[in-house]
mmCIF file of C-alpha atoms in Angstrom:
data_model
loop_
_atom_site.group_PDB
_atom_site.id
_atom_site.type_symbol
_atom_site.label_atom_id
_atom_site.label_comp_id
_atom_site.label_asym_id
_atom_site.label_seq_id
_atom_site.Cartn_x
_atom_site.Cartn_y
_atom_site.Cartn_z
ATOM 1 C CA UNK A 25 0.000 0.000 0.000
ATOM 2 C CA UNK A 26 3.111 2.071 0.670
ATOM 3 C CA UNK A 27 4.958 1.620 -2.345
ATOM 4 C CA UNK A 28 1.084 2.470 -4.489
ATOM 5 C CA UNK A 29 0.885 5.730 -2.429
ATOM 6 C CA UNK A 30 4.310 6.817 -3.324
ATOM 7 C CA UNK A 31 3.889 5.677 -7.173
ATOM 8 C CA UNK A 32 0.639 7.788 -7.300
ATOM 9 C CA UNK A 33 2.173 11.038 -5.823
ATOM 10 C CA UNK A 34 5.354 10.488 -7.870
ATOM 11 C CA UNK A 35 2.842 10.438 -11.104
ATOM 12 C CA UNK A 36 1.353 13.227 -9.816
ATOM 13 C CA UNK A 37 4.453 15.475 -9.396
ATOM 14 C CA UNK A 38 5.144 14.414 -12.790
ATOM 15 C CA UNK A 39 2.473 15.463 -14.970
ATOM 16 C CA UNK A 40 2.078 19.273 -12.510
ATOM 17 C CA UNK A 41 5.749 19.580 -13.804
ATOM 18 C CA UNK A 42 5.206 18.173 -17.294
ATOM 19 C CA UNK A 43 1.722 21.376 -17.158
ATOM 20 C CA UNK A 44 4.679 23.831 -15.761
ATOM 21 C CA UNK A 45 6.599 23.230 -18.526
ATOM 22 C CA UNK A 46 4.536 23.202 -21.189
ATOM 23 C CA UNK A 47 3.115 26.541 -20.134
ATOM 24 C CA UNK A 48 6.988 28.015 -19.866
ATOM 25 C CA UNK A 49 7.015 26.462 -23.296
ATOM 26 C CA UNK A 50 3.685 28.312 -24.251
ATOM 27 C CA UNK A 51 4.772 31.609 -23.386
ATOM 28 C CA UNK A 52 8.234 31.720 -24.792
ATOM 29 C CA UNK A 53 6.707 30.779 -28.083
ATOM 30 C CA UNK A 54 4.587 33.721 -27.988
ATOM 31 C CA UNK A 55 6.459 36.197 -26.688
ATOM 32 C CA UNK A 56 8.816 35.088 -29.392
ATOM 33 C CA UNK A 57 6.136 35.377 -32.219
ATOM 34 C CA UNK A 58 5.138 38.269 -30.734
ATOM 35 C CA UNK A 59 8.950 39.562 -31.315
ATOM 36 C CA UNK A 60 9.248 38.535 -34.759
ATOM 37 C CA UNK A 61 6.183 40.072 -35.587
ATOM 38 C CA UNK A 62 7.383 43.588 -34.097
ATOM 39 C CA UNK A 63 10.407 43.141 -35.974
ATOM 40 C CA UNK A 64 8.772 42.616 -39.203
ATOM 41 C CA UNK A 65 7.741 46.709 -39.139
ATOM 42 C CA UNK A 66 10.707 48.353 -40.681
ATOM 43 C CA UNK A 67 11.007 51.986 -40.839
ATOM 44 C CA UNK A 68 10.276 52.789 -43.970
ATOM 45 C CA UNK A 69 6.385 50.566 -43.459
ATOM 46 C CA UNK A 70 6.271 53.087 -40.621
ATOM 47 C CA UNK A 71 7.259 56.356 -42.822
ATOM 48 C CA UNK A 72 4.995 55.289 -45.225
ATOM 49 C CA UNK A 73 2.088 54.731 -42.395
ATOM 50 C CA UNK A 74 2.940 58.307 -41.749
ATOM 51 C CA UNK A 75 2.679 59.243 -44.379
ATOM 52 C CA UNK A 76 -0.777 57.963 -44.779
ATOM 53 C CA UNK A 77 -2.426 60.428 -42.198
ATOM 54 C CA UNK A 78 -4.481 62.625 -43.276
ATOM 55 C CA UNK A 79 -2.813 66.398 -41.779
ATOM 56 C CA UNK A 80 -4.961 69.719 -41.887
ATOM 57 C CA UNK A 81 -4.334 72.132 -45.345
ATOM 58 C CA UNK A 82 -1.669 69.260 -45.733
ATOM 59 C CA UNK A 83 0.718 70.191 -42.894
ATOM 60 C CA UNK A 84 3.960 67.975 -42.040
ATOM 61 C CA UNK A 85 4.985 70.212 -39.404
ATOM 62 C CA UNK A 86 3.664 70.997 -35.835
ATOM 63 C CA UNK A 87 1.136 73.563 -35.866
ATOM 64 C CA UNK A 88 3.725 75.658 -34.054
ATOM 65 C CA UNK A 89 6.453 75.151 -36.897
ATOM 66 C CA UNK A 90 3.238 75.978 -39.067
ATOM 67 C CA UNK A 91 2.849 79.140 -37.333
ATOM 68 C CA UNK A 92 6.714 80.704 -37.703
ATOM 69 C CA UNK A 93 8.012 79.094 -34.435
ATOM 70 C CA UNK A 94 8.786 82.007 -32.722
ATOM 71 C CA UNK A 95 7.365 84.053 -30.623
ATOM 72 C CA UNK A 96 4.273 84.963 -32.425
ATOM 73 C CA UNK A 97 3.532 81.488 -32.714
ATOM 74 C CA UNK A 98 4.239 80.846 -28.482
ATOM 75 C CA UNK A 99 1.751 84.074 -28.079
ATOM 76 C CA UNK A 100 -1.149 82.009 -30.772
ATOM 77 C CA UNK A 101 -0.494 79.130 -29.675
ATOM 78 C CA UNK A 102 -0.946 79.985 -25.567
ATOM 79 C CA UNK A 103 2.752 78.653 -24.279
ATOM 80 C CA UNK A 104 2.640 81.749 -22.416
ATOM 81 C CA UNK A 105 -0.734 82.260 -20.625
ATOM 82 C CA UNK A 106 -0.047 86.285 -19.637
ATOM 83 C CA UNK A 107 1.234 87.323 -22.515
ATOM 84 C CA UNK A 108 -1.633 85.834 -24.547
ATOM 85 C CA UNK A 109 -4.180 87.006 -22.356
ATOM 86 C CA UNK A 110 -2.320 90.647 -22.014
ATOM 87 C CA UNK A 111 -2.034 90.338 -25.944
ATOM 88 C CA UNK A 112 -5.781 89.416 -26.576
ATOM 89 C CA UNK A 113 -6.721 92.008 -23.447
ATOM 90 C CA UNK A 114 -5.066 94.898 -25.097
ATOM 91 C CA UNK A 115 -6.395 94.273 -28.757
ATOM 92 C CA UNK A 116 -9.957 93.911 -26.875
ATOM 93 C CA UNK A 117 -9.727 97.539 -25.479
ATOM 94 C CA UNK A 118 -8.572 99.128 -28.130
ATOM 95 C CA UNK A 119 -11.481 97.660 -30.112
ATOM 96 C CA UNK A 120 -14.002 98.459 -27.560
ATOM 97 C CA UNK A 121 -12.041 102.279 -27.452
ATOM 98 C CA UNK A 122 -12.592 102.169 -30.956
ATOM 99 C CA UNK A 123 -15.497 100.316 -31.735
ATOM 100 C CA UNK A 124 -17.731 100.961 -28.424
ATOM 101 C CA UNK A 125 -16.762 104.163 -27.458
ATOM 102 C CA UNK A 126 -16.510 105.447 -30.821
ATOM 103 C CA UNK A 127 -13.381 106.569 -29.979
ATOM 104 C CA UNK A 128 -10.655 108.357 -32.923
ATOM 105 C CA UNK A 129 -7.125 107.392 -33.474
ATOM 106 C CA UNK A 130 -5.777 110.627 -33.542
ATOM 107 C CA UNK A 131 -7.283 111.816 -30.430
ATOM 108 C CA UNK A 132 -5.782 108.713 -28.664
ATOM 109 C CA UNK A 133 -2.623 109.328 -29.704
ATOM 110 C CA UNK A 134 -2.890 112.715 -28.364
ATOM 111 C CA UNK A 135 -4.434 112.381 -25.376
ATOM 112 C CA UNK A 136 -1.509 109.133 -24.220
ATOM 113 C CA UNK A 137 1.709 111.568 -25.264
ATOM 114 C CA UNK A 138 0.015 114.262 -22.976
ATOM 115 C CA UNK A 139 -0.690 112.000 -19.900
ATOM 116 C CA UNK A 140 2.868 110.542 -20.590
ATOM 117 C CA UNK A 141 4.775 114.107 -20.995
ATOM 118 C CA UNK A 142 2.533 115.560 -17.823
ATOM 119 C CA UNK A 143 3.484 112.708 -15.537
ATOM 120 C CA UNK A 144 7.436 112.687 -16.720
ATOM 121 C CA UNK A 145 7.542 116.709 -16.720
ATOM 122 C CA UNK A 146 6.093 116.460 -13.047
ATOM 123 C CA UNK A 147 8.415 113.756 -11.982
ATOM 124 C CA UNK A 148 11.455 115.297 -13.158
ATOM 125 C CA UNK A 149 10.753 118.756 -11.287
ATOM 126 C CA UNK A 150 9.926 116.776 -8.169
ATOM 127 C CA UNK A 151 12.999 115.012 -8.074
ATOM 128 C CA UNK A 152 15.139 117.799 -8.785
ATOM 129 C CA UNK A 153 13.199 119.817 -5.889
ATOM 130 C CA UNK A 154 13.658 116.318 -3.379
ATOM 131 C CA UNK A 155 17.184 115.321 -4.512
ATOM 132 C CA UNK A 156 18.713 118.656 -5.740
ATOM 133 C CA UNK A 157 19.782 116.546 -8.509
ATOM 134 C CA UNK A 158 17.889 116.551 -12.235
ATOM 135 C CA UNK A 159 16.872 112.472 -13.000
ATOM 136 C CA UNK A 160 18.779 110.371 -15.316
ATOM 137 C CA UNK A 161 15.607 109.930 -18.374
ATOM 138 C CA UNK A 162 16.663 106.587 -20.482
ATOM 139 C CA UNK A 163 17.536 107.692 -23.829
ATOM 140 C CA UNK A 164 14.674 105.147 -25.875
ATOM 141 C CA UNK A 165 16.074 104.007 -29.632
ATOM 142 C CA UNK A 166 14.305 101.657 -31.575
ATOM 143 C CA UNK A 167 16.572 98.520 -33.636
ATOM 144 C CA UNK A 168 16.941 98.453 -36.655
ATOM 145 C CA UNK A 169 16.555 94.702 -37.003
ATOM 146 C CA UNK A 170 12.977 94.093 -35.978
ATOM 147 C CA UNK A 171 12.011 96.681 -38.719
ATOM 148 C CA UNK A 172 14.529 95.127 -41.650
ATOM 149 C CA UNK A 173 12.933 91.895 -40.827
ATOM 150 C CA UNK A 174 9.514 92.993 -41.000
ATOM 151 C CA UNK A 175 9.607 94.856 -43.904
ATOM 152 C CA UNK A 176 11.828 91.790 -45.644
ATOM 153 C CA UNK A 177 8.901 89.612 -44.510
ATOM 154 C CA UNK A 178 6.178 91.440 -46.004
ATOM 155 C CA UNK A 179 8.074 91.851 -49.248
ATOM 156 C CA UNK A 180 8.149 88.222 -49.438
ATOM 157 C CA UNK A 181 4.726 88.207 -49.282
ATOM 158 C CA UNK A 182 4.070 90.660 -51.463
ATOM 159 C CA UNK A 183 5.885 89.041 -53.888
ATOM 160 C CA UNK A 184 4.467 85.739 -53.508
ATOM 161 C CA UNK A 185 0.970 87.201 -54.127
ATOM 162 C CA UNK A 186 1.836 89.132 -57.266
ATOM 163 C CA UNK A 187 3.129 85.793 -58.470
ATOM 164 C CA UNK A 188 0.185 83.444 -57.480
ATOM 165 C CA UNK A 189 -1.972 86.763 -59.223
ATOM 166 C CA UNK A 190 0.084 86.782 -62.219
ATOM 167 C CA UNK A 191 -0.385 82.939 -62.895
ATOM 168 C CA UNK A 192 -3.988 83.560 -62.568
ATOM 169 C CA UNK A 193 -4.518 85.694 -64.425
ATOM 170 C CA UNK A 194 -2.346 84.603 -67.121
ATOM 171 C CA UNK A 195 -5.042 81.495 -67.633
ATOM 172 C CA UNK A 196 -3.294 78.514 -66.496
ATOM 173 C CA UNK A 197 -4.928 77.592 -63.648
ATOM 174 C CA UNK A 198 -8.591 77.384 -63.564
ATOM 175 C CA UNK A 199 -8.926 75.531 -60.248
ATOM 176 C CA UNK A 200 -7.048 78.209 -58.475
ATOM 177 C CA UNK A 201 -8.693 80.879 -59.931
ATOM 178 C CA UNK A 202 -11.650 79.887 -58.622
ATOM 179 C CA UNK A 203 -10.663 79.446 -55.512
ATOM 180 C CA UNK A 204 -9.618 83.040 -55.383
ATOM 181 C CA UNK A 205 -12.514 84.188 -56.991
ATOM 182 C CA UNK A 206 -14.585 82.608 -54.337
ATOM 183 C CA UNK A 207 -12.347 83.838 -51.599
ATOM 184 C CA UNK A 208 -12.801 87.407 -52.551
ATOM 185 C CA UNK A 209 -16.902 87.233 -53.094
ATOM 186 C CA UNK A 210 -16.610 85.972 -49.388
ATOM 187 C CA UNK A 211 -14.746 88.732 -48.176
ATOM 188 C CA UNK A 212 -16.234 91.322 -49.948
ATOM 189 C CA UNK A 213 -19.440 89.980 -48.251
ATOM 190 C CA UNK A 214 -18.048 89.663 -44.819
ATOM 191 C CA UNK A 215 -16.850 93.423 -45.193
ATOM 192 C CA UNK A 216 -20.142 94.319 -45.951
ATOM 193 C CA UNK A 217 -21.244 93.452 -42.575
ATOM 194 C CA UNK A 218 -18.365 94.788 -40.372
ATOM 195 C CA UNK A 219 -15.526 97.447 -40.929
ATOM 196 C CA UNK A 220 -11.977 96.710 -41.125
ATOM 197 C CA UNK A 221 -11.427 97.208 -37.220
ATOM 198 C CA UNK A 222 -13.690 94.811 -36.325
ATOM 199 C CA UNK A 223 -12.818 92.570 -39.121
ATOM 200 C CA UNK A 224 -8.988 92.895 -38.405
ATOM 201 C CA UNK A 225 -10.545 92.127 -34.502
ATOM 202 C CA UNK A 226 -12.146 89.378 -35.307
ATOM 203 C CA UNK A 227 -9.330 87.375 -37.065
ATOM 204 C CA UNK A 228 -6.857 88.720 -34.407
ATOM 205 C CA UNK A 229 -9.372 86.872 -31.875
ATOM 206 C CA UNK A 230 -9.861 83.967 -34.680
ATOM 207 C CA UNK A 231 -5.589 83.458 -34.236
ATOM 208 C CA UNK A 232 -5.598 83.118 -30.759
ATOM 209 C CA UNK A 233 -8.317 80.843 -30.349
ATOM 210 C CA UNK A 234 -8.414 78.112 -33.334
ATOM 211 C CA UNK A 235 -5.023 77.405 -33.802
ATOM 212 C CA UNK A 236 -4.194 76.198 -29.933
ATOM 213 C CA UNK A 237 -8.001 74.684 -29.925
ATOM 214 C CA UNK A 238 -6.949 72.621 -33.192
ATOM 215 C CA UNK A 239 -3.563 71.474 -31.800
ATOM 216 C CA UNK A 240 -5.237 70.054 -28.689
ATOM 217 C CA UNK A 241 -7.877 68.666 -30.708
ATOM 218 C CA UNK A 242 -6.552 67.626 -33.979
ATOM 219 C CA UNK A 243 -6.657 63.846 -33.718
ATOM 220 C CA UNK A 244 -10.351 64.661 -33.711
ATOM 221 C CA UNK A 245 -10.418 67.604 -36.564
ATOM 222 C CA UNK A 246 -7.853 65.802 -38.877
ATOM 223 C CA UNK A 247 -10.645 62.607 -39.657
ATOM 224 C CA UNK A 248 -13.377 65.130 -40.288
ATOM 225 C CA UNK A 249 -11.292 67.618 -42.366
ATOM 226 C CA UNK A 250 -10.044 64.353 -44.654
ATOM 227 C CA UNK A 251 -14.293 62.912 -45.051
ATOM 228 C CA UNK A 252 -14.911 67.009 -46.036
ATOM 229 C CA UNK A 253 -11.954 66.960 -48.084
ATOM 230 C CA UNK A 254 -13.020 63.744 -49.793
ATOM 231 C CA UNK A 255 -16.600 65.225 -50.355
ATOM 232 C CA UNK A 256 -15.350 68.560 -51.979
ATOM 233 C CA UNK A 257 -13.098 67.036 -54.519
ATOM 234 C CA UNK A 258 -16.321 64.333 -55.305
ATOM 235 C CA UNK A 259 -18.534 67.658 -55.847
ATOM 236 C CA UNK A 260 -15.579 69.445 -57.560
ATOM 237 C CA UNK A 261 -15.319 66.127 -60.008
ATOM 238 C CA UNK A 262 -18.954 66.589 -60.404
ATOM 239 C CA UNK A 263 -19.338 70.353 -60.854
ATOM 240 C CA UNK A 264 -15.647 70.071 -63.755
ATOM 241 C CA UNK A 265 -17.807 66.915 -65.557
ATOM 242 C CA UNK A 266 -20.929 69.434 -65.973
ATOM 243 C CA UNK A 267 -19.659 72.737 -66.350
ATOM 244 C CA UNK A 268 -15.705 73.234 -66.588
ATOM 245 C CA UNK A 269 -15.294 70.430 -69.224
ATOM 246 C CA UNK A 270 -18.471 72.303 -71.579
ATOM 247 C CA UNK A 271 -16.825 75.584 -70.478
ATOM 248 C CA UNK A 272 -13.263 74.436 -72.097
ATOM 249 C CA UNK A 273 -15.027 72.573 -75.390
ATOM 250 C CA UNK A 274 -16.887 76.110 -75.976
ATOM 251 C CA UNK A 275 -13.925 78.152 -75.640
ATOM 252 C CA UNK A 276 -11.755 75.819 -78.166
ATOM 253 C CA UNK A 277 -14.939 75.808 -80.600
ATOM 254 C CA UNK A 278 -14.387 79.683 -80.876
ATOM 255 C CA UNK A 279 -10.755 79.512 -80.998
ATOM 256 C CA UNK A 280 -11.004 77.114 -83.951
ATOM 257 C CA UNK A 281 -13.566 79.103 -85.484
#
């Protein structure tokens, strides 16, 4: 009876270590497959993945790259929560001042250099009357740099706009010029309800508000912008099969003729 007991507990140690090993077996086989299956992605499968999605106005870059990357784009793009709130305060008062209060340019102007000149003039002969001693006024010079750079980068726009207006109108591309043409009749319309203060407020606001909203957001906006993307060109196919394509076969007809 002895010598069954121990036969029957040897059996069963056994086949619980024959289970252990099997499942040690079990595992390293996966975890193996599972390795050769992450090494089968190579970099270029995951450039190309990349590739594949779908970006915003076809962006490759962060949005702050997008923006310039410097400090405009930190000031849009909130990395600095006083400065874009000081920034957004200051361009709300002086629309209100403006807007509101129906107050003029010129007048403001005015009215700041004599409240600055009245409080300096009055400083300076109080000093001199405390400390028998004139103060020491900062001597205030403005770089040249910031202004070179500015004016460089609006030349570069400038230029790029006479160039995009020159191949429109030179006939090449249709697409584009209706896309501009479209562009205008929307602004022209938007102008007619607002002036250019509160137009030129309303983008200002439009800056500091979309751009960080879409960068927090954009694994959300990027799907949607690529099904409305997808639906335009599907219309546009539609709209160049009806029109455009009559449009061209008319104007070769009276060429030829």
């Amino acid at each position: 009876m002895a010598e069954h007991g121990e036969s029957a507990d040897a059996k069963a140690e056994q086949s619980l270590m024959e289970k252990i090993s099997e499942k040690i077996h079990h595992e390293s086989s996966s975890s193996s497959s599972s390795d050769s299956e992450t090494e089968k992605v190579t970099p270029a499968e995951e450039e190309t993945v990349k590739e594949k999605v779908f970006r915003l106005f076809g962006r490759e870059r962060p949005v702050h790259h997008v923006l310039g990357g410097g400090k405009p784009a930190d000031v849009f793009l909130w990395r600095n929560k006083k400065v874009s709130a000081g920034v957004l305060g200051g361009a709300t008062a002086i629309w209100v001042l403006f807007e509101l209060v129906e107050y003029h340019l010129l007048a403001l102007i005015c009215h700041i250099l004599i409240g600055v000149l009245a409080v300096l003039f009055l400083w300076s002969n109080a000093h001199t009357i405390i400390y028998k001693s004139p103060p020491s006024m900062p001597e205030v010079k403005l770089p040249e740099e910031p202004f070179l750079q500015v004016a460089s980068d609006l030349r570069h726009q400038l230029n790029w706009a006479f160039a995009l207006i020159h191949n429109i109108a030179s006939g090449k591309e249709l697409k584009k010029f209706l896309m501009v043409i479209a562009g205008l009749w929307v602004l022209s319309i938007i102008g007619s309800w607002c002036n250019f203060l509160t137009l030129f407020y309303i983008t200002f606001v439009l800056l500091h508000t979309v751009p960080v909203l879409y960068e927090k957001y954009e694994h959300k906006v990027d799907p949607l912008a690529e099904k409305a993307t997808i639906e335009m060109k599907k219309q546009y196919g539609v709209f160049d099969a009806k029109v455009l394509t009559k449009v061209r076969e008319t104007v070769l007809k009276n060429k030829r003729s």
